[in-house]
Coordinates of C-alpha atoms in Angstrom, one line a residue:
Chain R
M20 CA 7.7 -28.7 46.5
H21 CA 8.4 -24.9 46.5
P22 CA 5.8 -23.4 48.8
A23 CA 4.7 -20.5 46.5
L24 CA 2.8 -17.8 48.6
A25 CA 0.6 -17.3 45.6
V26 CA -0.8 -20.8 45.7
I27 CA -0.9 -21.0 49.4
F28 CA -3.1 -17.9 49.5
L29 CA -5.3 -19.1 46.8
T30 CA -6.3 -22.4 48.6
L31 CA -6.4 -20.8 52.0
F32 CA -8.4 -17.6 51.2
S33 CA -10.7 -18.9 48.5
G34 CA -11.4 -22.1 50.5
G35 CA -12.3 -19.8 53.7
G36 CA -14.5 -17.6 51.5
F37 CA -16.4 -20.6 49.9
G38 CA -16.7 -22.3 53.2
L39 CA -18.2 -19.0 54.7
M40 CA -20.7 -18.7 51.8
A41 CA -21.7 -22.4 52.4
L42 CA -22.4 -21.7 56.1
T43 CA -24.1 -18.5 55.5
A44 CA -26.6 -20.3 53.1
I45 CA -27.0 -23.2 55.6
V46 CA -27.7 -20.9 58.6
N47 CA -30.2 -18.9 56.8
D48 CA -31.9 -22.0 55.2
F49 CA -32.4 -23.7 58.5
Q50 CA -32.7 -20.4 60.6
I51 CA -29.9 -21.8 62.9
D52 CA -29.7 -19.6 66.1
G53 CA -32.7 -17.6 64.4
G54 CA -30.7 -17.0 61.1
L55 CA -28.6 -14.2 60.1
N56 CA -30.0 -10.6 60.0
P57 CA -29.6 -8.5 56.8
L58 CA -26.4 -6.6 58.1
Q59 CA -24.8 -9.8 59.3
T60 CA -25.7 -11.7 56.0
M61 CA -24.1 -8.7 54.0
I62 CA -20.9 -8.6 56.2
A63 CA -20.6 -12.4 55.5
L64 CA -21.1 -12.1 51.9
L65 CA -18.5 -9.2 51.6
V66 CA -16.0 -11.1 53.6
S67 CA -16.5 -14.1 51.5
L68 CA -16.3 -12.2 48.2
A69 CA -13.0 -10.5 49.5
F70 CA -11.4 -13.8 50.5
V71 CA -12.3 -15.4 47.2
S72 CA -11.0 -12.3 45.3
I73 CA -7.8 -12.3 47.4
G74 CA -7.3 -16.0 46.6
L75 CA -7.9 -15.6 42.9
L76 CA -5.8 -12.6 42.5
S77 CA -3.0 -13.9 44.2
S78 CA -3.1 -17.2 42.2
T79 CA -2.3 -14.9 39.1
A80 CA 0.9 -13.9 40.7
H81 CA 1.9 -17.7 40.5
L82 CA 1.6 -17.4 36.6
A83 CA 4.8 -16.8 34.8
N84 CA 2.8 -15.6 31.7
P85 CA -0.4 -14.2 33.0
K86 CA -1.5 -12.6 29.7
N87 CA -2.6 -16.1 28.8
A88 CA -4.6 -16.7 32.0
W89 CA -8.0 -16.3 30.3
R90 CA -7.2 -19.5 28.4
A91 CA -7.4 -21.3 31.7
F92 CA -11.0 -21.6 31.2
T93 CA -10.9 -23.6 28.1
R94 CA -9.9 -27.2 29.1
W95 CA -12.5 -27.8 31.7
R96 CA -13.1 -31.2 30.1
T97 CA -9.7 -32.6 31.3
S98 CA -8.1 -30.3 33.8
W99 CA -9.1 -29.7 37.4
L100 CA -7.4 -26.4 37.3
A101 CA -9.5 -25.2 34.4
R102 CA -12.6 -26.4 36.3
E103 CA -11.5 -24.7 39.3
G104 CA -11.3 -21.5 37.4
V105 CA -14.8 -21.9 35.7
F106 CA -16.5 -22.6 39.0
A107 CA -14.7 -20.0 40.9
V108 CA -15.9 -17.3 38.3
A109 CA -19.4 -18.6 38.2
Y110 CA -19.6 -18.1 42.0
Y111 CA -19.4 -14.3 41.7
P112 CA -22.7 -13.5 39.9
F113 CA -24.7 -15.5 42.4
A114 CA -23.0 -14.3 45.6
M115 CA -23.2 -10.7 44.2
L116 CA -27.0 -11.1 43.3
Y117 CA -27.7 -12.4 46.7
L118 CA -25.8 -9.5 48.2
I119 CA -27.9 -7.1 46.1
W120 CA -31.0 -8.9 47.1
V121 CA -30.4 -8.6 50.9
F122 CA -29.4 -5.0 50.5
F123 CA -32.6 -3.8 48.7
T124 CA -35.1 -6.1 50.3
G125 CA -33.8 -6.9 53.7
H126 CA -35.0 -10.4 53.7
P127 CA -32.1 -12.7 53.6
A128 CA -34.2 -15.7 54.2
A129 CA -36.9 -15.1 51.6
L130 CA -37.1 -17.7 48.7
P131 CA -35.6 -15.9 45.7
G132 CA -32.7 -14.8 48.1
L133 CA -32.1 -18.3 49.4
V134 CA -32.1 -19.8 45.9
L135 CA -29.2 -17.4 44.9
A136 CA -27.4 -18.1 48.4
N137 CA -27.6 -22.0 47.8
M138 CA -26.4 -21.7 44.2
A139 CA -23.5 -19.5 45.3
A140 CA -22.9 -22.1 48.2
L141 CA -23.1 -25.2 45.9
I142 CA -20.7 -23.6 43.3
G143 CA -18.3 -22.7 46.0
L144 CA -18.4 -26.2 47.4
I145 CA -17.7 -27.6 43.9
T146 CA -14.8 -25.2 43.5
I147 CA -13.3 -26.4 46.9
F148 CA -13.5 -30.0 45.6
C149 CA -11.8 -28.9 42.1
Q150 CA -9.1 -27.2 44.2
G151 CA -8.4 -30.5 46.1
M152 CA -8.4 -32.6 43.0
I153 CA -6.0 -30.4 41.3
Y154 CA -3.5 -31.9 43.8
A155 CA -5.1 -35.2 44.4
V156 CA -4.8 -36.3 40.8
L157 CA -1.1 -36.0 40.8
R158 CA 0.4 -39.6 40.9
T159 CA 3.9 -38.0 41.0
I160 CA 3.4 -36.6 44.5
R161 CA 2.3 -39.3 46.9
Q162 CA 1.6 -36.9 49.7
W163 CA -1.1 -35.3 47.5
N164 CA -2.3 -38.4 45.7
T165 CA -5.0 -39.1 48.3
P166 CA -8.8 -38.5 48.8
L167 CA -7.9 -37.0 52.1
V168 CA -6.6 -33.9 50.3
P169 CA -10.1 -32.6 49.1
A170 CA -11.5 -33.9 52.4
N171 CA -9.1 -31.8 54.4
F172 CA -9.7 -28.8 52.0
Y173 CA -13.5 -29.0 52.6
L174 CA -13.1 -29.3 56.4
M175 CA -10.7 -26.5 56.7
G176 CA -12.5 -24.2 54.4
L177 CA -15.7 -24.9 56.5
A178 CA -13.9 -24.4 59.7
I179 CA -12.5 -21.0 58.6
G180 CA -16.1 -20.1 57.3
A181 CA -17.7 -21.2 60.8
T182 CA -15.2 -19.2 62.9
I183 CA -15.6 -16.1 60.8
L184 CA -19.3 -16.4 61.0
V185 CA -19.3 -16.8 64.7
A186 CA -16.9 -13.6 65.0
I187 CA -19.4 -11.7 62.7
R188 CA -22.4 -12.8 64.8
W189 CA -20.7 -11.9 68.1
A190 CA -19.3 -8.7 66.9
T191 CA -22.7 -7.4 65.8
G192 CA -24.0 -8.1 69.3
N193 CA -25.9 -11.1 68.6
P194 CA -24.9 -14.4 70.4
A195 CA -25.1 -17.8 68.4
P196 CA -24.6 -20.8 70.6
A197 CA -25.5 -23.3 68.0
L198 CA -23.2 -21.8 65.4
L199 CA -20.4 -21.7 67.9
G200 CA -20.9 -25.4 68.4
T201 CA -20.8 -26.0 64.8
A202 CA -17.5 -24.1 64.5
A203 CA -16.0 -26.0 67.5
A204 CA -17.1 -29.4 65.8
L205 CA -15.7 -28.4 62.5
L206 CA -12.4 -27.5 64.0
V207 CA -12.3 -30.7 65.8
L208 CA -13.1 -32.8 62.8
S209 CA -10.6 -30.9 60.6
A210 CA -7.7 -31.4 63.3
V211 CA -8.7 -35.3 63.3
F212 CA -8.7 -35.6 59.5
K213 CA -5.4 -33.5 59.3
G214 CA -4.0 -36.1 61.8
I215 CA -5.2 -39.0 59.7
Y216 CA -3.5 -37.5 56.6
Y217 CA -0.3 -36.9 58.6
F218 CA -0.3 -40.6 59.6
W219 CA -1.1 -41.7 56.2
I220 CA 1.9 -39.8 54.5
S221 CA 4.4 -40.5 57.4
R222 CA 6.0 -43.5 55.8
P223 CA 7.7 -43.7 52.3
A224 CA 5.9 -45.5 49.4
G225 CA 5.6 -45.4 45.7
P226 CA 8.4 -45.1 43.2
T227 CA 11.9 -45.6 44.5
I228 CA 15.3 -45.1 42.8
R229 CA 15.3 -48.5 41.9
T230 CA 12.0 -48.5 39.7
A231 CA 13.1 -44.8 38.4
T232 CA 16.1 -46.1 37.0
G233 CA 15.1 -49.7 36.3
F234 CA 17.7 -51.4 38.2
N235 CA 15.3 -53.1 40.5
R236 CA 17.7 -55.6 42.1
L237 CA 20.6 -53.5 42.6
N238 CA 21.6 -50.6 45.0
V239 CA 21.7 -47.3 43.1
R240 CA 23.4 -44.1 44.4
I241 CA 23.9 -40.8 42.7
L242 CA 27.4 -39.9 41.6
D243 CA 26.6 -36.6 39.9
P244 CA 23.4 -34.8 39.3
G245 CA 24.9 -33.4 36.0
H246 CA 24.4 -29.8 36.6
T247 CA 26.7 -27.4 38.6
F248 CA 24.0 -25.2 40.3
G249 CA 20.3 -25.4 40.7
T250 CA 17.9 -26.1 37.9
F251 CA 14.2 -25.4 37.4
L252 CA 13.7 -28.8 38.7
T253 CA 15.7 -28.4 41.9
E254 CA 14.2 -25.0 42.7
E255 CA 10.6 -26.2 42.2
F256 CA 10.7 -29.7 43.6
G257 CA 13.9 -29.8 45.7
H258 CA 12.4 -28.2 48.8
T259 CA 12.3 -30.4 51.9
L260 CA 11.8 -30.2 55.7
A261 CA 13.9 -32.1 58.2
P262 CA 11.7 -34.3 60.4
A263 CA 12.4 -32.5 63.7
S264 CA 11.5 -29.2 62.4
A265 CA 8.5 -30.6 60.6
H266 CA 7.2 -31.9 64.0
R267 CA 7.8 -28.6 65.9
I268 CA 6.0 -26.7 63.0
K269 CA 3.1 -29.2 63.1
A270 CA 2.7 -28.7 66.9
L271 CA 2.8 -24.9 66.4
M272 CA 0.2 -25.3 63.6
Y273 CA -2.1 -27.5 65.8
T274 CA -1.9 -24.8 68.6
I275 CA -2.5 -21.9 66.5
A276 CA -5.2 -23.4 64.1
Y277 CA -7.1 -25.6 66.6
G278 CA -6.0 -25.5 70.3
V279 CA -6.2 -21.8 71.1
P280 CA -9.2 -21.1 68.8
L281 CA -11.3 -23.8 70.6
I282 CA -10.1 -22.4 74.0
L283 CA -11.2 -18.9 72.9
L284 CA -14.5 -20.2 71.5
A285 CA -15.2 -21.9 74.7
T286 CA -14.5 -18.6 76.6
V287 CA -16.7 -16.7 74.1
A288 CA -19.6 -19.0 75.2
Q289 CA -19.1 -18.1 78.7
S290 CA -18.3 -14.5 78.5
N291 CA -19.9 -13.1 75.3
A292 CA -16.6 -11.2 74.5
A293 CA -16.7 -10.5 70.8
I294 CA -13.0 -9.6 70.5
L295 CA -12.2 -13.2 71.5
A296 CA -14.4 -14.6 68.6
I297 CA -12.6 -12.3 66.2
L298 CA -9.2 -13.4 67.5
A299 CA -10.2 -17.1 67.1
A300 CA -11.2 -16.4 63.5
V301 CA -7.8 -14.7 62.7
L302 CA -5.8 -17.5 64.5
V303 CA -7.7 -20.2 62.5
V304 CA -6.8 -18.5 59.1
G305 CA -3.2 -17.9 60.2
G306 CA -2.9 -21.5 61.6
I307 CA -4.3 -23.1 58.4
G308 CA -2.1 -21.0 56.5
I309 CA 0.9 -22.7 58.3
E310 CA -0.8 -26.0 57.5
R311 CA -1.0 -25.0 53.7
W312 CA 2.7 -24.1 53.7
L313 CA 3.5 -27.5 55.3
F314 CA 1.3 -29.2 52.7
F315 CA 3.5 -27.9 49.9
V316 CA 6.9 -28.2 51.5
E317 CA 6.2 -31.7 52.6
A318 CA 5.2 -32.9 49.1
Q319 CA 7.9 -34.8 47.7
H320 CA 7.9 -35.0 43.9
V321 CA 9.3 -38.3 42.4
I322 CA 11.8 -36.1 40.3
N323 CA 13.7 -35.8 43.5
L324 CA 14.7 -39.6 43.0
Y325 CA 16.8 -38.5 40.2
H326 CA 18.6 -35.9 42.3
G327 CA 19.9 -38.3 45.0
R328 CA 16.7 -39.3 47.1
Q329 CA 16.4 -43.0 47.5
H330 CA 12.5 -42.9 48.0
C331 CA 10.0 -40.0 48.3
Chain G
M14 CA 3.0 -43.8 14.5
R15 CA 4.5 -43.6 17.9
L16 CA 7.9 -42.0 17.6
G17 CA 10.5 -42.1 20.4
L18 CA 14.1 -42.8 21.6
V19 CA 15.9 -45.8 22.9
I20 CA 18.8 -45.1 25.1
D21 CA 21.6 -47.8 25.5
L22 CA 22.8 -47.6 29.0
D23 CA 25.6 -50.0 28.2
T24 CA 27.4 -47.6 25.7
C25 CA 26.4 -44.2 26.9
V26 CA 29.6 -42.7 28.1
G27 CA 28.0 -39.7 29.8
C28 CA 29.9 -37.0 27.6
H29 CA 26.8 -34.7 27.5
A30 CA 27.1 -34.3 23.8
C31 CA 23.5 -35.0 23.3
A32 CA 22.4 -32.2 25.8
V33 CA 24.7 -29.7 24.2
A34 CA 23.5 -30.7 20.6
C35 CA 19.8 -30.5 21.8
K36 CA 20.5 -27.1 23.4
E37 CA 22.3 -25.8 20.2
W38 CA 19.6 -27.1 17.9
N39 CA 16.5 -26.1 19.8
T40 CA 17.5 -22.7 21.0
S41 CA 17.1 -21.7 17.5
G42 CA 14.2 -24.0 16.9
T43 CA 10.2 -23.9 17.3
T44 CA 10.3 -23.5 21.1
G45 CA 13.6 -21.5 21.3
A46 CA 15.4 -19.5 22.7
L47 CA 16.4 -21.7 25.7
T48 CA 17.3 -19.1 28.1
D49 CA 20.5 -19.3 30.1
Y50 CA 20.5 -17.5 33.6
Q51 CA 23.9 -15.9 34.7
P52 CA 26.0 -17.9 32.1
Y53 CA 29.1 -16.3 33.4
G54 CA 27.9 -15.5 36.9
A55 CA 28.3 -17.1 40.2
K56 CA 25.4 -19.6 39.8
P57 CA 25.0 -20.5 36.1
S58 CA 21.7 -22.2 35.1
G59 CA 19.3 -22.3 32.4
V60 CA 16.7 -24.4 30.3
W61 CA 17.7 -27.6 29.0
F62 CA 15.6 -30.4 27.3
N63 CA 18.1 -33.1 28.0
R64 CA 19.9 -33.8 31.2
I65 CA 22.5 -36.6 31.9
R66 CA 22.8 -37.9 35.4
H67 CA 25.4 -40.3 36.8
Y68 CA 24.8 -43.2 39.1
E69 CA 26.5 -46.1 40.7
I70 CA 24.7 -49.2 40.5
G71 CA 25.5 -52.5 42.5
D72 CA 28.1 -52.8 45.2
Y73 CA 31.9 -53.2 44.9
P74 CA 33.3 -55.1 43.3
H75 CA 30.3 -55.7 41.1
N76 CA 29.6 -52.0 40.8
K77 CA 29.3 -49.9 37.5
T78 CA 28.8 -46.4 36.6
I79 CA 25.8 -45.8 34.6
N80 CA 25.2 -42.6 32.7
F81 CA 21.7 -41.7 32.6
P82 CA 20.3 -39.2 29.9
M83 CA 16.7 -38.2 30.3
S84 CA 14.5 -36.0 28.1
C85 CA 10.7 -36.1 27.4
M86 CA 9.5 -39.6 27.2
H87 CA 6.5 -38.7 24.8
C88 CA 4.3 -40.8 27.2
E89 CA 1.2 -42.6 25.8
N90 CA -0.6 -41.5 28.9
A91 CA 0.6 -37.9 29.0
E92 CA -0.7 -36.5 32.1
C93 CA 1.0 -33.2 31.5
V94 CA -1.4 -32.8 28.5
T95 CA -4.6 -33.7 30.5
V96 CA -3.8 -31.5 33.5
C97 CA -2.9 -28.4 31.2
P98 CA -5.7 -25.8 31.8
T99 CA -5.1 -23.7 28.8
G100 CA -4.8 -26.4 26.1
A101 CA -1.0 -25.3 25.5
S102 CA 0.3 -28.9 26.1
Y103 CA -0.9 -31.4 23.4
K104 CA 0.0 -34.8 22.1
R105 CA -0.1 -35.1 18.3
A106 CA -2.2 -37.8 17.1
E107 CA -0.3 -38.6 14.1
D108 CA 3.1 -39.4 15.7
G109 CA 2.7 -39.2 19.6
I110 CA 4.9 -36.2 19.8
V111 CA 3.9 -34.2 23.0
L112 CA 4.5 -30.3 22.4
V113 CA 3.8 -27.1 24.2
D114 CA 2.2 -24.2 22.1
Q115 CA 4.1 -21.2 23.3
S116 CA 1.5 -18.9 22.5
K117 CA -1.1 -20.5 24.7
C118 CA 1.0 -21.4 27.7
M119 CA 0.5 -19.2 30.8
G120 CA 3.3 -20.5 33.0
C121 CA 1.3 -22.1 35.9
N122 CA 4.0 -25.0 36.2
Y123 CA 1.0 -27.6 36.7
C124 CA 2.4 -29.8 33.6
S125 CA 5.8 -30.0 35.4
W126 CA 4.1 -31.1 38.6
A127 CA 2.3 -33.9 36.6
C128 CA 5.5 -35.1 34.9
P129 CA 7.5 -37.7 36.8
Y130 CA 10.4 -37.5 34.6
G131 CA 11.4 -33.8 34.8
A132 CA 10.9 -33.2 31.3
R133 CA 9.3 -29.9 31.4
E134 CA 11.3 -26.7 32.4
L135 CA 9.9 -23.2 32.9
D136 CA 11.7 -20.6 30.8
R137 CA 11.8 -17.5 33.3
A138 CA 12.6 -15.1 30.3
S139 CA 9.4 -16.1 28.3
G140 CA 7.4 -17.3 31.2
T141 CA 6.3 -20.4 29.2
M142 CA 7.0 -24.1 29.7
K143 CA 9.6 -25.6 27.4
K144 CA 10.3 -29.2 26.6
C145 CA 11.9 -31.8 24.2
T146 CA 10.1 -31.6 20.7
L147 CA 11.9 -34.6 19.5
C148 CA 13.4 -32.1 17.0
I149 CA 10.1 -32.0 15.1
D150 CA 11.7 -29.3 12.9
R151 CA 14.5 -31.8 12.0
I152 CA 12.7 -35.0 11.4
Y153 CA 10.1 -33.6 9.1
D154 CA 12.5 -31.4 7.1
M155 CA 12.5 -32.4 3.6
E156 CA 15.3 -30.1 2.7
I157 CA 17.9 -32.1 4.5
P158 CA 19.3 -35.6 3.5
E159 CA 17.0 -38.4 4.7
E160 CA 19.5 -39.9 7.0
E161 CA 19.9 -36.7 8.9
R162 CA 16.2 -36.4 9.6
Q163 CA 16.8 -37.5 13.2
P164 CA 16.8 -35.7 16.5
A165 CA 20.0 -33.8 17.2
C166 CA 21.0 -35.8 20.2
V167 CA 20.7 -39.0 18.2
L168 CA 22.8 -37.5 15.3
T169 CA 25.5 -36.3 17.6
C170 CA 25.9 -39.3 20.1
P171 CA 29.6 -40.4 19.6
A172 CA 28.9 -43.7 21.2
H173 CA 25.8 -44.5 19.3
A174 CA 23.9 -45.0 22.4
R175 CA 20.6 -43.3 21.1
M176 CA 18.2 -44.6 18.6
F177 CA 15.1 -42.9 17.2
G178 CA 12.3 -44.6 15.5
D179 CA 8.7 -45.6 15.6
F180 CA 7.5 -47.9 18.4
D181 CA 4.1 -48.9 16.6
D182 CA 6.3 -50.7 13.8
P183 CA 7.4 -54.0 15.4
E184 CA 10.3 -54.3 12.8
S185 CA 11.6 -50.8 13.3
P186 CA 15.3 -50.8 14.8
V187 CA 13.9 -49.3 18.1
S188 CA 11.3 -51.9 18.5
R189 CA 13.7 -54.7 17.7
A190 CA 16.3 -53.3 20.1
V191 CA 13.7 -53.1 22.9
R192 CA 12.6 -56.7 22.1
E193 CA 16.2 -58.2 21.8
R194 CA 17.9 -56.4 24.6
G195 CA 15.1 -56.3 27.2
G196 CA 14.5 -52.6 26.9
Y197 CA 12.4 -51.0 29.6
Q198 CA 10.4 -48.0 30.8
L199 CA 11.2 -45.8 33.8
M200 CA 8.7 -46.0 36.6
P201 CA 6.2 -48.3 35.0
E202 CA 4.0 -48.4 38.3
L203 CA 2.9 -44.9 37.5
N204 CA 1.3 -46.1 34.2
Y205 CA 2.4 -43.1 32.1
N206 CA 3.5 -45.7 29.4
P207 CA 6.5 -43.6 28.1
S208 CA 7.5 -44.1 24.6
N209 CA 11.3 -43.8 25.4
H210 CA 12.9 -47.0 26.4
Y211 CA 16.2 -47.8 28.1
L212 CA 18.4 -50.7 27.3
P213 CA 20.3 -52.3 30.4
P214 CA 23.9 -52.7 30.5
R215 CA 25.1 -56.0 29.0
V216 CA 26.4 -58.7 31.4
H217 CA 30.2 -59.0 31.4
A218 CA 32.4 -61.2 33.6
P219 CA 33.9 -58.7 36.3
I220 CA 37.6 -57.7 35.6
D221 CA 39.7 -59.1 38.3
T222 CA 41.6 -56.0 39.4
E223 CA 43.3 -57.7 42.3
R224 CA 45.4 -60.1 40.4
M225 CA 45.8 -58.2 37.1
R226 CA 49.0 -56.7 38.0
Q227 CA 50.8 -60.1 38.7
K228 CA 50.8 -61.4 35.1
G229 CA 53.5 -61.8 32.7
L230 CA 55.5 -58.8 31.5
R231 CA 53.7 -56.3 33.9
A232 CA 55.2 -58.4 36.8
V233 CA 58.7 -57.9 35.4
K234 CA 58.0 -54.2 34.9
D235 CA 56.9 -53.8 38.3
W236 CA 60.0 -55.5 39.8
I237 CA 62.1 -53.1 37.7
H238 CA 60.2 -50.1 39.0
R239 CA 60.9 -51.3 42.6
A240 CA 64.6 -52.1 41.9
V241 CA 65.6 -49.0 40.2
E242 CA 66.3 -46.1 42.3
R243 CA 65.6 -42.5 41.0

């Protein structure tokens, strides 16, 4: 698949933003590490709103005809993309009202505020599920057609949110060992689930050139694709990655998204150096950005069968 | 009613006439124009509803060239319609034709991701998704003679490799052809249940190319060719 930056940014940033909102609500609900103070809560909410907005605005850059984008809210009965749009927009009023509540009352853990926070968190989590299902429902792309996709989206969104929250806590001079442990655990879990996903998609399966042409008992080879230069189909679906470079990029991704941030978080626990927590959050976002790029470029659409691939 | 095409892989000669006729008709049709990018430039490309690919099936000496036209299959389970977030893609209840409402499409490409047959192509000039309409503006046009109320590709095919009709009617020519010639659907395991069917090549005895030249007059001719110096 063509790795469009607009869609990579959409899933990466809005996933992280919703994950941050969910963790903010949980931390204030259960007063983990004493809960967030009003300033920390407001910073977390602003970062979350900014991330979600970056994601949603960049997604409109993927539209060839954005003047009809408002219609994307109409087909929520059948389309996961429309559902994602509806929930993503429904997130705003709750997150903003919570922000206003904290700003004027200074009580992030008071009941009316927590109701708003948990509504925003719930809607954000539902949006991540819708985002995952956009890809998971496509039977045409085996690498996406698995429940591991929404599971990975959840774990990565929550891991991004947790690391950012750790950075916010330490940067405002307020250590949070339980939160740091949560972030580390989410990073490890996210790395493990991504590993399971890579194992799952490592072998070809699904339709082959034989079922695609109906010559089920014969060897089928392409002689001519029927066009002289690229078409929409080859530009959109023709991207692929050589296995050797895929392995190298995956090693790089694991190092940036999981390895170095975990070491940095361990150092933060020892030294209280806030700058390392911020660096860890930046690395996690960047590393999961690489993961998202791989997610798109490694997806092999069955239309490639008609352009010379024997299986996908 | 469930309208669709039957394509005879035995007689298709791969001349691309169907694709050209389709482009010609539809570029001035309901979803036109079908933009060409750099038509006289270094990398000519453009929007086509119908593409013909060429394959070799089997291994020598039992191999055969197959010309493989593909357009929208007008699937019974049209995922392109269910995934569309704007309602631009729809399937007509009365005849099963899948269409894109050009005034509603926002160009998100999601329907093309859901289509296993590559039937949908984004027109970068209009920013909207375009696809085969089964020549809906021809087949229902009461102004033209009844025998011409067929898709442009079917009318133009010089090899008569294409048939158009109603798959819900068991006695229609398309249903009979599928029944009698073992017509099949592409990628049935995905369960899109496409309307369009393909007829497999008829089974012929292989032509013995090794010994063909040894027979009768041809052997004499070959001897003369060798004997006469030029």
